[in-house]
mmCIF file of C-alpha atoms in Angstrom:
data_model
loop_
_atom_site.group_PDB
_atom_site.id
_atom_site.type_symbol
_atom_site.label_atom_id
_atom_site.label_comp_id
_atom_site.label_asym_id
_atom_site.label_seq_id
_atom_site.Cartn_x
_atom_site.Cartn_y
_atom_site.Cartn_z
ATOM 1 C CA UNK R 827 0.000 0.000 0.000
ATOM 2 C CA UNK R 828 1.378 3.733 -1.093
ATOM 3 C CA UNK R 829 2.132 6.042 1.994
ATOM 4 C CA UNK R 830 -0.784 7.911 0.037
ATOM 5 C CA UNK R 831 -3.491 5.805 1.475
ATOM 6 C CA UNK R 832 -4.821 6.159 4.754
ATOM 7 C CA UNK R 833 -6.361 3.582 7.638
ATOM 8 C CA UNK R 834 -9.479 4.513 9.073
ATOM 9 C CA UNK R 835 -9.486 5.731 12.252
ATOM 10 C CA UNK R 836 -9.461 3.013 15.131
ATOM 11 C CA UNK R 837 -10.038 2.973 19.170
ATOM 12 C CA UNK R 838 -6.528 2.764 21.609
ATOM 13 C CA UNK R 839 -7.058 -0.290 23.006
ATOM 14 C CA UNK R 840 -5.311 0.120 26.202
ATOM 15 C CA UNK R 841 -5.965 3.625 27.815
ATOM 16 C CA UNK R 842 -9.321 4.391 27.188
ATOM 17 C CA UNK R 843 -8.650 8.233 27.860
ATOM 18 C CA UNK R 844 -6.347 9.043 25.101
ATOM 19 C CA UNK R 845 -7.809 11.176 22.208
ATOM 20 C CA UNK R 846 -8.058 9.138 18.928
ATOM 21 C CA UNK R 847 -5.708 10.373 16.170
ATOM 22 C CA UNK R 848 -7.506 11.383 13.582
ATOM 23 C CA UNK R 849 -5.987 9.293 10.844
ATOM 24 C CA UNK R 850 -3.035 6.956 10.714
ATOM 25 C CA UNK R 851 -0.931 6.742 7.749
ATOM 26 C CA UNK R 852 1.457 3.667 6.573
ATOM 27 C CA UNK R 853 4.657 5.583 5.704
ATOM 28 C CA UNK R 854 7.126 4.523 7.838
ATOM 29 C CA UNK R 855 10.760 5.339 8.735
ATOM 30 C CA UNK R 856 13.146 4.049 10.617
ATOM 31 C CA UNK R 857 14.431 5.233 13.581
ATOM 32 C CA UNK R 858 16.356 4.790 16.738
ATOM 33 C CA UNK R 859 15.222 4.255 20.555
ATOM 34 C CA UNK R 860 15.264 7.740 21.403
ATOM 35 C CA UNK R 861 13.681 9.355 18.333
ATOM 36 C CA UNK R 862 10.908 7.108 19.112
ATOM 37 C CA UNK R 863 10.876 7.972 22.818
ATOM 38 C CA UNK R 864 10.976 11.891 21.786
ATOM 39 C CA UNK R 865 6.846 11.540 21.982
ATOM 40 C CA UNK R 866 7.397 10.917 26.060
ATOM 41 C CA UNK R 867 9.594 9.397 28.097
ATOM 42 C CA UNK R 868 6.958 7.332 29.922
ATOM 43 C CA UNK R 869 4.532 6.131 27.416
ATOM 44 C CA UNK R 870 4.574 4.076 23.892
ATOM 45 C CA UNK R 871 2.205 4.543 20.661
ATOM 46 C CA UNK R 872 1.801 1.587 19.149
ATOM 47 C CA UNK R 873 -0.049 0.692 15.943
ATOM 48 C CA UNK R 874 -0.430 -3.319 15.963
ATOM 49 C CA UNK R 875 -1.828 -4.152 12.687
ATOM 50 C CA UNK R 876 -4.201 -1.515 12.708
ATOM 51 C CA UNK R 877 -4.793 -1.793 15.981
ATOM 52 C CA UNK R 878 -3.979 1.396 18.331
ATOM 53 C CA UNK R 879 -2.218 0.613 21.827
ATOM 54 C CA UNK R 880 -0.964 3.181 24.592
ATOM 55 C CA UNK R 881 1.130 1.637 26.866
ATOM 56 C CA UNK R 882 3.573 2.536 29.334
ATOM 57 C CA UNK R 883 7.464 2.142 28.347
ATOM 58 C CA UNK R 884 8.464 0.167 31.910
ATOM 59 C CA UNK R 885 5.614 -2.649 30.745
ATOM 60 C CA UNK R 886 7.085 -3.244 27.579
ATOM 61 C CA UNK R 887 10.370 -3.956 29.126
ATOM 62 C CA UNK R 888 9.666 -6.103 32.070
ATOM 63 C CA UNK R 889 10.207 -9.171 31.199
ATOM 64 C CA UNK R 890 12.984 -10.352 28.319
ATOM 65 C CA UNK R 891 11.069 -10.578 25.280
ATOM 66 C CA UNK R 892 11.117 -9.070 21.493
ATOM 67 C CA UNK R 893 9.762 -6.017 23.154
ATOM 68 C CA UNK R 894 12.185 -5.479 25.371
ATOM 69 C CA UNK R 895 14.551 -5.582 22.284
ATOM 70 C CA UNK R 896 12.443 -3.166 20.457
ATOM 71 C CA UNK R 897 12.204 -1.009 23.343
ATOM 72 C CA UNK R 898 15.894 -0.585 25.266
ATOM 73 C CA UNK R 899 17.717 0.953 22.001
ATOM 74 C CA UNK R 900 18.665 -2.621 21.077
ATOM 75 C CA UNK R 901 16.476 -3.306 17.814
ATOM 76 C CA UNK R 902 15.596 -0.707 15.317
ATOM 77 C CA UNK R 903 11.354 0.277 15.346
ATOM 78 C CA UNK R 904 9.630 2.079 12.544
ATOM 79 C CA UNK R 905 7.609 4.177 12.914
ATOM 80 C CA UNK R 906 4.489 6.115 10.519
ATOM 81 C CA UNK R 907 4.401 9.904 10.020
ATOM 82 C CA UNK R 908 2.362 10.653 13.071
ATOM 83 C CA UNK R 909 4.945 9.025 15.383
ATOM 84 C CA UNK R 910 2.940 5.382 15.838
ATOM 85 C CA UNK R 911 5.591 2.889 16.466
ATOM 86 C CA UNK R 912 4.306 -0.150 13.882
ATOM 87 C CA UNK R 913 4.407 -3.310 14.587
ATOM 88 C CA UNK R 914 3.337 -6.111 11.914
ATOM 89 C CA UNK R 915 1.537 -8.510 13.566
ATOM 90 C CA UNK R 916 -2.342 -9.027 14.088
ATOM 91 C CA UNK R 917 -3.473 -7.092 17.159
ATOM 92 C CA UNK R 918 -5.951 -9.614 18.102
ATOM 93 C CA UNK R 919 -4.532 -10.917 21.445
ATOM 94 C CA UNK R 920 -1.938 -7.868 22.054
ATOM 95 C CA UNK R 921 -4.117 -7.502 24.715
ATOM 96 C CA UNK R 922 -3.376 -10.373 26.195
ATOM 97 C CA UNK R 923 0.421 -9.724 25.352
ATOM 98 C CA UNK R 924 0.520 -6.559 27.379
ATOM 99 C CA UNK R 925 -1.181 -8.247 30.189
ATOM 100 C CA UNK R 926 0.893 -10.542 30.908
ATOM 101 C CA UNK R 927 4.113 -8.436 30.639
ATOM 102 C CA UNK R 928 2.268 -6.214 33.062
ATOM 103 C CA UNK R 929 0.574 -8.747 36.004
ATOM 104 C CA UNK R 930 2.842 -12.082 34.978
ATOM 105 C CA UNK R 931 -0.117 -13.815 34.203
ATOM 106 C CA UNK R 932 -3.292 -14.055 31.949
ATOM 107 C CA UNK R 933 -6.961 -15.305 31.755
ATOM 108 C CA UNK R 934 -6.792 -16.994 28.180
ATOM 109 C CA UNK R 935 -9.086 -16.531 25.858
ATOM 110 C CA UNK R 936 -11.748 -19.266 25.371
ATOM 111 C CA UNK R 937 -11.541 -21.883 23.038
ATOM 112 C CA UNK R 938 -8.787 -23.855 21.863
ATOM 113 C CA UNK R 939 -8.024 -22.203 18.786
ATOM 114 C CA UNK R 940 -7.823 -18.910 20.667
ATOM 115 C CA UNK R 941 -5.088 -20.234 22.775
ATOM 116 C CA UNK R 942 -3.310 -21.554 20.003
ATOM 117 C CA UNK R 943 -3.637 -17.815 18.232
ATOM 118 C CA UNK R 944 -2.407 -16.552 21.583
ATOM 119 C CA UNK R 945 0.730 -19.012 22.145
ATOM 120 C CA UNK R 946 1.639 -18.094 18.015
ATOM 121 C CA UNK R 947 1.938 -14.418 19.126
ATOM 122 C CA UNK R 948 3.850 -15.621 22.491
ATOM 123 C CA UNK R 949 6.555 -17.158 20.569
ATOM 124 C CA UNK R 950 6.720 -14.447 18.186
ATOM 125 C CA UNK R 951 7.341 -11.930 20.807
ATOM 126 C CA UNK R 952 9.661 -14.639 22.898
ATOM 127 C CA UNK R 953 7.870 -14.509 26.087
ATOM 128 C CA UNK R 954 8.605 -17.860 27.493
ATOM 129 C CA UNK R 955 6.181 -17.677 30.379
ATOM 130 C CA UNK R 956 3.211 -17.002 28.335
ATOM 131 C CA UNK R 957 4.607 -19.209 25.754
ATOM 132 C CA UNK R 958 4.362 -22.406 28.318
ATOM 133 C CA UNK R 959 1.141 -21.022 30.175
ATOM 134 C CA UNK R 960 -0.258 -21.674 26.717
ATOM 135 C CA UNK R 961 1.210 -25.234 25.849
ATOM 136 C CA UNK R 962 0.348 -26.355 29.334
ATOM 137 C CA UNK R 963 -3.532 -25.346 29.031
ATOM 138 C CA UNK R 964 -3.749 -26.741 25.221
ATOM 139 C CA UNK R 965 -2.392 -30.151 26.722
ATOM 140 C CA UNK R 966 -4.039 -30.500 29.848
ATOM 141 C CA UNK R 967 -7.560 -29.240 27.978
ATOM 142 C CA UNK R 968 -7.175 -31.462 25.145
ATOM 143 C CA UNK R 969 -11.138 -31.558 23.183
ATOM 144 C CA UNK R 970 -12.784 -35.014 24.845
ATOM 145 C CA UNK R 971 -14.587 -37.086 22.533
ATOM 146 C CA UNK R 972 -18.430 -36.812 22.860
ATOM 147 C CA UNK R 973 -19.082 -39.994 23.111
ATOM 148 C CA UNK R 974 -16.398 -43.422 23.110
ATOM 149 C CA UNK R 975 -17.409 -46.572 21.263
ATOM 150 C CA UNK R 976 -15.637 -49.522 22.038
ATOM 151 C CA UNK R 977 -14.930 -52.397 19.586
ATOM 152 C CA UNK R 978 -14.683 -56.009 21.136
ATOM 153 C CA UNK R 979 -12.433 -58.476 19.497
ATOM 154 C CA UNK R 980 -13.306 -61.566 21.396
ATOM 155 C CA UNK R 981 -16.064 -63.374 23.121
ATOM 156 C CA UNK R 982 -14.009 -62.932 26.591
ATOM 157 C CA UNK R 983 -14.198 -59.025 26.023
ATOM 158 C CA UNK R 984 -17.767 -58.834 25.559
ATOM 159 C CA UNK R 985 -18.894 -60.609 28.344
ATOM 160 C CA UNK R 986 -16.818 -58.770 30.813
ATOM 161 C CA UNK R 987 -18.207 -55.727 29.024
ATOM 162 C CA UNK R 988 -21.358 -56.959 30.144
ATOM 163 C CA UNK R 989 -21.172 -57.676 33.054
ATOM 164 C CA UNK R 990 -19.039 -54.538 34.691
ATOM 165 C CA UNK R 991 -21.273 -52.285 33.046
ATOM 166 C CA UNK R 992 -23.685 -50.305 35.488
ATOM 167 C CA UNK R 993 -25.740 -49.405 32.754
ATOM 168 C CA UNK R 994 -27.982 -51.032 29.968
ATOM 169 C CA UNK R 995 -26.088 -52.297 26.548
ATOM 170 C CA UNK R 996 -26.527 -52.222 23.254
ATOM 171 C CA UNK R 997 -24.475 -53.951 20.785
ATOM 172 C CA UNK R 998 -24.383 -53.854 16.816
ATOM 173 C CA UNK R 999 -22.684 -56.519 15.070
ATOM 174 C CA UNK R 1000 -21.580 -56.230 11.828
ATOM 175 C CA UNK R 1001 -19.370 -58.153 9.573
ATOM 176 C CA UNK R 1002 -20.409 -57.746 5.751
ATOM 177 C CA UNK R 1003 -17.965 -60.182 5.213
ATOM 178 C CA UNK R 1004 -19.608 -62.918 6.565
ATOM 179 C CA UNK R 1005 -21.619 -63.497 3.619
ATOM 180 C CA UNK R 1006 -21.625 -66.317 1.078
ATOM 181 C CA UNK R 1007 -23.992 -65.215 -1.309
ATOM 182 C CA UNK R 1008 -24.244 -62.084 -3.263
ATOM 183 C CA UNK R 1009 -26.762 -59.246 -1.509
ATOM 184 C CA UNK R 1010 -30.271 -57.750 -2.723
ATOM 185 C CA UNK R 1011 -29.782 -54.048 -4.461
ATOM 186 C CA UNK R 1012 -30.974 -52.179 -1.073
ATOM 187 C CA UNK R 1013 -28.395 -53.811 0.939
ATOM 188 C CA UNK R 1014 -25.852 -52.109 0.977
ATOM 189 C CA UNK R 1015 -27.886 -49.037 1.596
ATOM 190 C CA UNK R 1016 -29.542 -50.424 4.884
ATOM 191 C CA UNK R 1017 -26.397 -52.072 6.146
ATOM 192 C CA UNK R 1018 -25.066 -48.226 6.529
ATOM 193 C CA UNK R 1019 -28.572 -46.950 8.107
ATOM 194 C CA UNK R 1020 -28.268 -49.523 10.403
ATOM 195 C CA UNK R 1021 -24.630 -48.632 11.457
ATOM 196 C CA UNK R 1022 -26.005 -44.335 11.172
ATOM 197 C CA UNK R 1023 -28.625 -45.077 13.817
ATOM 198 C CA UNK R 1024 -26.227 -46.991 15.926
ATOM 199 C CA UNK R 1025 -24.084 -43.510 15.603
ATOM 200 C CA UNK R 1026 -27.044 -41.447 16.760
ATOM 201 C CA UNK R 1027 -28.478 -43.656 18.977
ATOM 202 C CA UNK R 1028 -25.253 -43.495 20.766
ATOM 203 C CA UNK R 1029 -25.082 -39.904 21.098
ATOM 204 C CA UNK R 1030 -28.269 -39.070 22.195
ATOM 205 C CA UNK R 1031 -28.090 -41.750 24.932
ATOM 206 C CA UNK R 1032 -24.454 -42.440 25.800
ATOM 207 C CA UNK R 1033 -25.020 -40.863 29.214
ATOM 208 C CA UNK R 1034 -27.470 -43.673 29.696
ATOM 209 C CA UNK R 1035 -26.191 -46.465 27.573
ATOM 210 C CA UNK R 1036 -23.185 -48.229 27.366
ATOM 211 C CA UNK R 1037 -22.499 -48.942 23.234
ATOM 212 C CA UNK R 1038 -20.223 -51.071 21.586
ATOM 213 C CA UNK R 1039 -19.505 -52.682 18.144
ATOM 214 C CA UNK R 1040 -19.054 -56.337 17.524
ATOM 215 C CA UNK R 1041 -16.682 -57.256 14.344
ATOM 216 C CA UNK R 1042 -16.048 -60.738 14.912
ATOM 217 C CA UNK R 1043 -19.467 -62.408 15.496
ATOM 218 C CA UNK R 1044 -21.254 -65.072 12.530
ATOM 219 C CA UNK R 1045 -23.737 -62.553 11.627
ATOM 220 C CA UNK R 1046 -23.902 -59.856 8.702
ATOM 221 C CA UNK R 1047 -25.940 -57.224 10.941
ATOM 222 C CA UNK R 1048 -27.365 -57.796 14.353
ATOM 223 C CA UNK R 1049 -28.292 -55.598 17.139
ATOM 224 C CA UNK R 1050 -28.399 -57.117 20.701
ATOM 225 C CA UNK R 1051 -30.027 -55.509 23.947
ATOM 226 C CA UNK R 1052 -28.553 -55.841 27.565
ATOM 227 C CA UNK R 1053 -29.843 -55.311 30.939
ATOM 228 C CA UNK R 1054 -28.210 -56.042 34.462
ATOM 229 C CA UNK R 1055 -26.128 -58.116 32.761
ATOM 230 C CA UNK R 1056 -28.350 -60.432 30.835
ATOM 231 C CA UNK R 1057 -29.178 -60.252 27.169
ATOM 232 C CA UNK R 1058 -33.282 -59.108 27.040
ATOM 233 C CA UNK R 1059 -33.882 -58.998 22.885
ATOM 234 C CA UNK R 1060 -32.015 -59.181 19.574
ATOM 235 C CA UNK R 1061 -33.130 -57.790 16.092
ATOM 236 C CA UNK R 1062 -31.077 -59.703 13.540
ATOM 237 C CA UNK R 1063 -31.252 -57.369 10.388
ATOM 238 C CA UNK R 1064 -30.817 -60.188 7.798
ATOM 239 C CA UNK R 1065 -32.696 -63.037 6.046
ATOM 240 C CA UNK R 1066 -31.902 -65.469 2.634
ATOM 241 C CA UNK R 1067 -33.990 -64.900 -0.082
ATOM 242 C CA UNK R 1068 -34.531 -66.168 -3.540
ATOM 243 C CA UNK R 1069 -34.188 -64.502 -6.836
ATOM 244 C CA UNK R 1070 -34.038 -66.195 -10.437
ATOM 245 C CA UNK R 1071 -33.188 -69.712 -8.573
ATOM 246 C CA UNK R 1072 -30.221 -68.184 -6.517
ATOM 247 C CA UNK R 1073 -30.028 -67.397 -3.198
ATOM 248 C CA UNK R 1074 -29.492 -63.306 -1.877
ATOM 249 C CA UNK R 1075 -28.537 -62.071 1.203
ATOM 250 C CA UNK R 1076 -31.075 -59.401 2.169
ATOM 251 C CA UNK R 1077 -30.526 -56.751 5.183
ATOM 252 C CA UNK R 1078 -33.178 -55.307 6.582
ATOM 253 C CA UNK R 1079 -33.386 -51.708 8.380
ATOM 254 C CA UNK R 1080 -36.266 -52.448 11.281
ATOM 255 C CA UNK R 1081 -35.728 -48.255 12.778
ATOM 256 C CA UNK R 1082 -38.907 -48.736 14.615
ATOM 257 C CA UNK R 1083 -38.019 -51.772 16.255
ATOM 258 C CA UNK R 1084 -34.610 -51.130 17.191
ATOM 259 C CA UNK R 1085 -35.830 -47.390 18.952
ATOM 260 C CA UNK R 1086 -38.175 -49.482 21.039
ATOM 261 C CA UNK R 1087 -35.635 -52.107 22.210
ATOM 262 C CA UNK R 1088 -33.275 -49.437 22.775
ATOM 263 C CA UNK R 1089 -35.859 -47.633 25.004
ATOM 264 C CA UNK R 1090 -36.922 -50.895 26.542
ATOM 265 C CA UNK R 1091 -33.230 -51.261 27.898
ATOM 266 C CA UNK R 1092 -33.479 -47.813 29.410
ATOM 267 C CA UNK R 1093 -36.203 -49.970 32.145
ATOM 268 C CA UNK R 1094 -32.758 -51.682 33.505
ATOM 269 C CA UNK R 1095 -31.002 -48.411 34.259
ATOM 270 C CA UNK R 1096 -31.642 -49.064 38.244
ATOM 271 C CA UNK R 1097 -32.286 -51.739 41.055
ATOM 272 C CA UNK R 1098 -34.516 -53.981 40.997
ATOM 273 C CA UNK R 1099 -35.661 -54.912 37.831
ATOM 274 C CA UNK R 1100 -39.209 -53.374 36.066
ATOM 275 C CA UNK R 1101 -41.689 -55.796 36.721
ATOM 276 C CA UNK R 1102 -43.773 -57.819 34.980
ATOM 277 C CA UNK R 1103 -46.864 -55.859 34.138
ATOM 278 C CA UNK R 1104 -44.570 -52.834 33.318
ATOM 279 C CA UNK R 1105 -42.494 -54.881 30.864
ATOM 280 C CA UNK R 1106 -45.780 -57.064 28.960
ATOM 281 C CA UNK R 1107 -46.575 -53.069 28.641
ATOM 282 C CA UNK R 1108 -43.808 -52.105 26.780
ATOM 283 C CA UNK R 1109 -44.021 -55.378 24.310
ATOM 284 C CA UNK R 1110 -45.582 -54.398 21.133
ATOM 285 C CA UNK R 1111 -47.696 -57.676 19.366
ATOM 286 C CA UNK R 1112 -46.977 -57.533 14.985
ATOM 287 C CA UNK R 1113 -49.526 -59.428 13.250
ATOM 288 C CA UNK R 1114 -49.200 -62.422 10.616
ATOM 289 C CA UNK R 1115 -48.672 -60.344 7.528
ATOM 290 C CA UNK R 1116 -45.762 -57.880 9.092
ATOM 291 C CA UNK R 1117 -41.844 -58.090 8.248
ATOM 292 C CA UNK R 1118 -41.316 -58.263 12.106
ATOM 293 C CA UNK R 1119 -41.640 -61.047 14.283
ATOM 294 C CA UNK R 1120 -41.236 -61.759 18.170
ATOM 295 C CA UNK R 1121 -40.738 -64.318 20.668
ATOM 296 C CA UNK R 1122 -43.810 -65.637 22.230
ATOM 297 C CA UNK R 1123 -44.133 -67.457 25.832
ATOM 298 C CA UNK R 1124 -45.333 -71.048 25.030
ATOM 299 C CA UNK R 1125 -48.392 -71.914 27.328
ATOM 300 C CA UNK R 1126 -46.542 -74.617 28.826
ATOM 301 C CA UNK R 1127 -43.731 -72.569 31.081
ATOM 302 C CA UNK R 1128 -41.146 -69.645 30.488
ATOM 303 C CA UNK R 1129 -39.034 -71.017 27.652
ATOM 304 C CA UNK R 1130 -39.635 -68.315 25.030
ATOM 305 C CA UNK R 1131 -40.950 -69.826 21.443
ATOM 306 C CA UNK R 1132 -39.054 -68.800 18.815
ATOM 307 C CA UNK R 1133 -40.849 -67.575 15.410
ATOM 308 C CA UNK R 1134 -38.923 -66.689 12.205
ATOM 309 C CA UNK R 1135 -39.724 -64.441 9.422
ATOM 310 C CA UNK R 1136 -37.459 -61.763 7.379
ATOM 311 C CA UNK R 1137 -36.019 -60.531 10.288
ATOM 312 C CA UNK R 1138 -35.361 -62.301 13.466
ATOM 313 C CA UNK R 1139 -36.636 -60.796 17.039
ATOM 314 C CA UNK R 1140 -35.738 -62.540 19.909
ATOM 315 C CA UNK R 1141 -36.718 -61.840 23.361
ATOM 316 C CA UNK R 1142 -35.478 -63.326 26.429
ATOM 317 C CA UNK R 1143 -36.687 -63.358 30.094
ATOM 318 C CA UNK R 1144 -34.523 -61.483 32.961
ATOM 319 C CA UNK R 1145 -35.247 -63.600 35.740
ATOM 320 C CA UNK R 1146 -34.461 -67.445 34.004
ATOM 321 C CA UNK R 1147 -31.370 -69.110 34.203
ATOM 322 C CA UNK R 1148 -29.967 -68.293 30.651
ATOM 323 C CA UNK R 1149 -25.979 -67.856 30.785
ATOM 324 C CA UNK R 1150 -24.886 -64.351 29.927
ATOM 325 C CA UNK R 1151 -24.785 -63.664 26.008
ATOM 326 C CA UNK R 1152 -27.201 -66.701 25.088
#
């Protein structure tokens, strides 16, 4: 930019007091410690990108920095025709800068990209003190994950999973691999719904819920459902089919059904267990001509009866015998 063109006029961000110049101009010239210091032997003008700063001279030389360089006679400054001493660095966190020369410490800003903005400036002007205060906060504040899935890779780690969870489970498996034959067109396309919803589902209830991923089971997509440490139902997303005298692997995307199981398991979140009137209430009934099926209670004692259509629901009782996971 020519010397021709002017910056608009801007507040002095230190000492709200001081009149505002009425324009300050780019041309610059060099000078020495004491031509600069000819404006008053106690304060400094600076211009920090654009940025207007009135400081005193004993602040600026506290502490051994750039500034204290710039500001004993040992570094040349430049300054603009109205005697602003410029400086070519954002004035963003200058602020901050002066602060700390002046107390020895600093609130930093919020955010971790602020810090980082703030320690760039810190090493710039070589002030070691802010320059760690800054490191130390962007370490020991480091951005937690929102929520932590864990994958199991054996049948050992799931069951302690299980069992030293305090809350409710739910588990998807999926292994696309697993398959033998060649898969329906929509496929694909529900295989990655079902592992979407498993990503929301575990955000909105992660607080509540423990989550984890399976990769190593026999099945293609399968959710599970855990409570006090015993398996309660499992929606198994996928089914054979046959087209043209082949068989196709067909996965399934039940939303509905896996919302309610997942609210079902929210029942187990404390001691004792819901009881049985509360839990009949929360089983929905699908009839004959539905996609969905369910377990049903055989007349003749606890042992649920298993019924199979395109997608597999099983339900299992809290209070049997059944080992963990089966």
């Amino acid at each position: 930019m020519s010397g021709d063109h002017c910056l608009p006029q801007h507040h002095i961000q230190d000492d709200p007091t001081f009149p505002h110049p009425l324009v300050v101009c780019p041309k610059t010239k060099p000078c020495g410690y004491r031509e600069a210091m000819s404006l008053g032997n106690k304060y400094v003008r600076l211009n920090v990108g654009g940025m207007l700063f009135f400081t005193p001279l004993q602040v600026l030389t506290r502490q051994n920095s750039l500034l204290k360089a710039m500001f004993s006679g040992k570094k040349e400054v430049f300054t603009d025709k109205e005697g602003w001493i410029l400086i070519d660095r954002s004035g963003k966190h200058f602020n901050s800068i002066l602060n700390y020369l002046r107390e020895g410490t600093v609130t930093l800003p919020k955010g971790r990209q602020a810090v980082q903005e703030l320690l760039a400036e810190a090493k710039y002007y070589r002030i070691q003190g802010l320059v760690e205060l800054c490191q130390n906060t962007l370490q020991d504040n480091k951005e937690q994950p929102m929520c932590v899935i864990p994958v199991i890779t054996s049948c050992k780690e799931e069951e302690q999973l299980i069992q030293s969870s305090s809350k409710p489970v739910v588990k998807l498996l999926y292994n696309r691999s697993n398959n033998k034959y060649s898969y329906t067109s929509n496929s694909d396309d529900n295989l990655l719904k079902n592992i979407e919803l498993f990503d929301r589902l575990s955000l909105s209830f992660n607080s509540r819920v423990l989550f984890f991923k399976d990769v190593i089971g026999d099945e293609i997509c399968c959710w599970s459902f855990y409570g006090q440490g015993r398996k309660l139902a499992e929606v198994c997303c996928t089914s054979i089919v046959y087209a043209t005298e082949k068989k196709q692997t067909k996965v399934e995307f039940p939303e509905a059904r896996i919302y309610e199981e997942t609210l079902n398991t929210l029942l187990y979140e404390t001691m004792p267990p819901p009881d049985n009137s509360l839990l009949e209430a929360t089983r929905r009934s699908y009839n004959n001509c539905g996609s969905l099926s369910e377990e049903e209670e055989g007349p003749g004692g606890p042992e649920p009866r298993e019924r199979v259509r395109r997608i597999h629901v099983k339900r299992y009782s809290t209070y049997d015998d059944r080992p963990l996971g089966h």
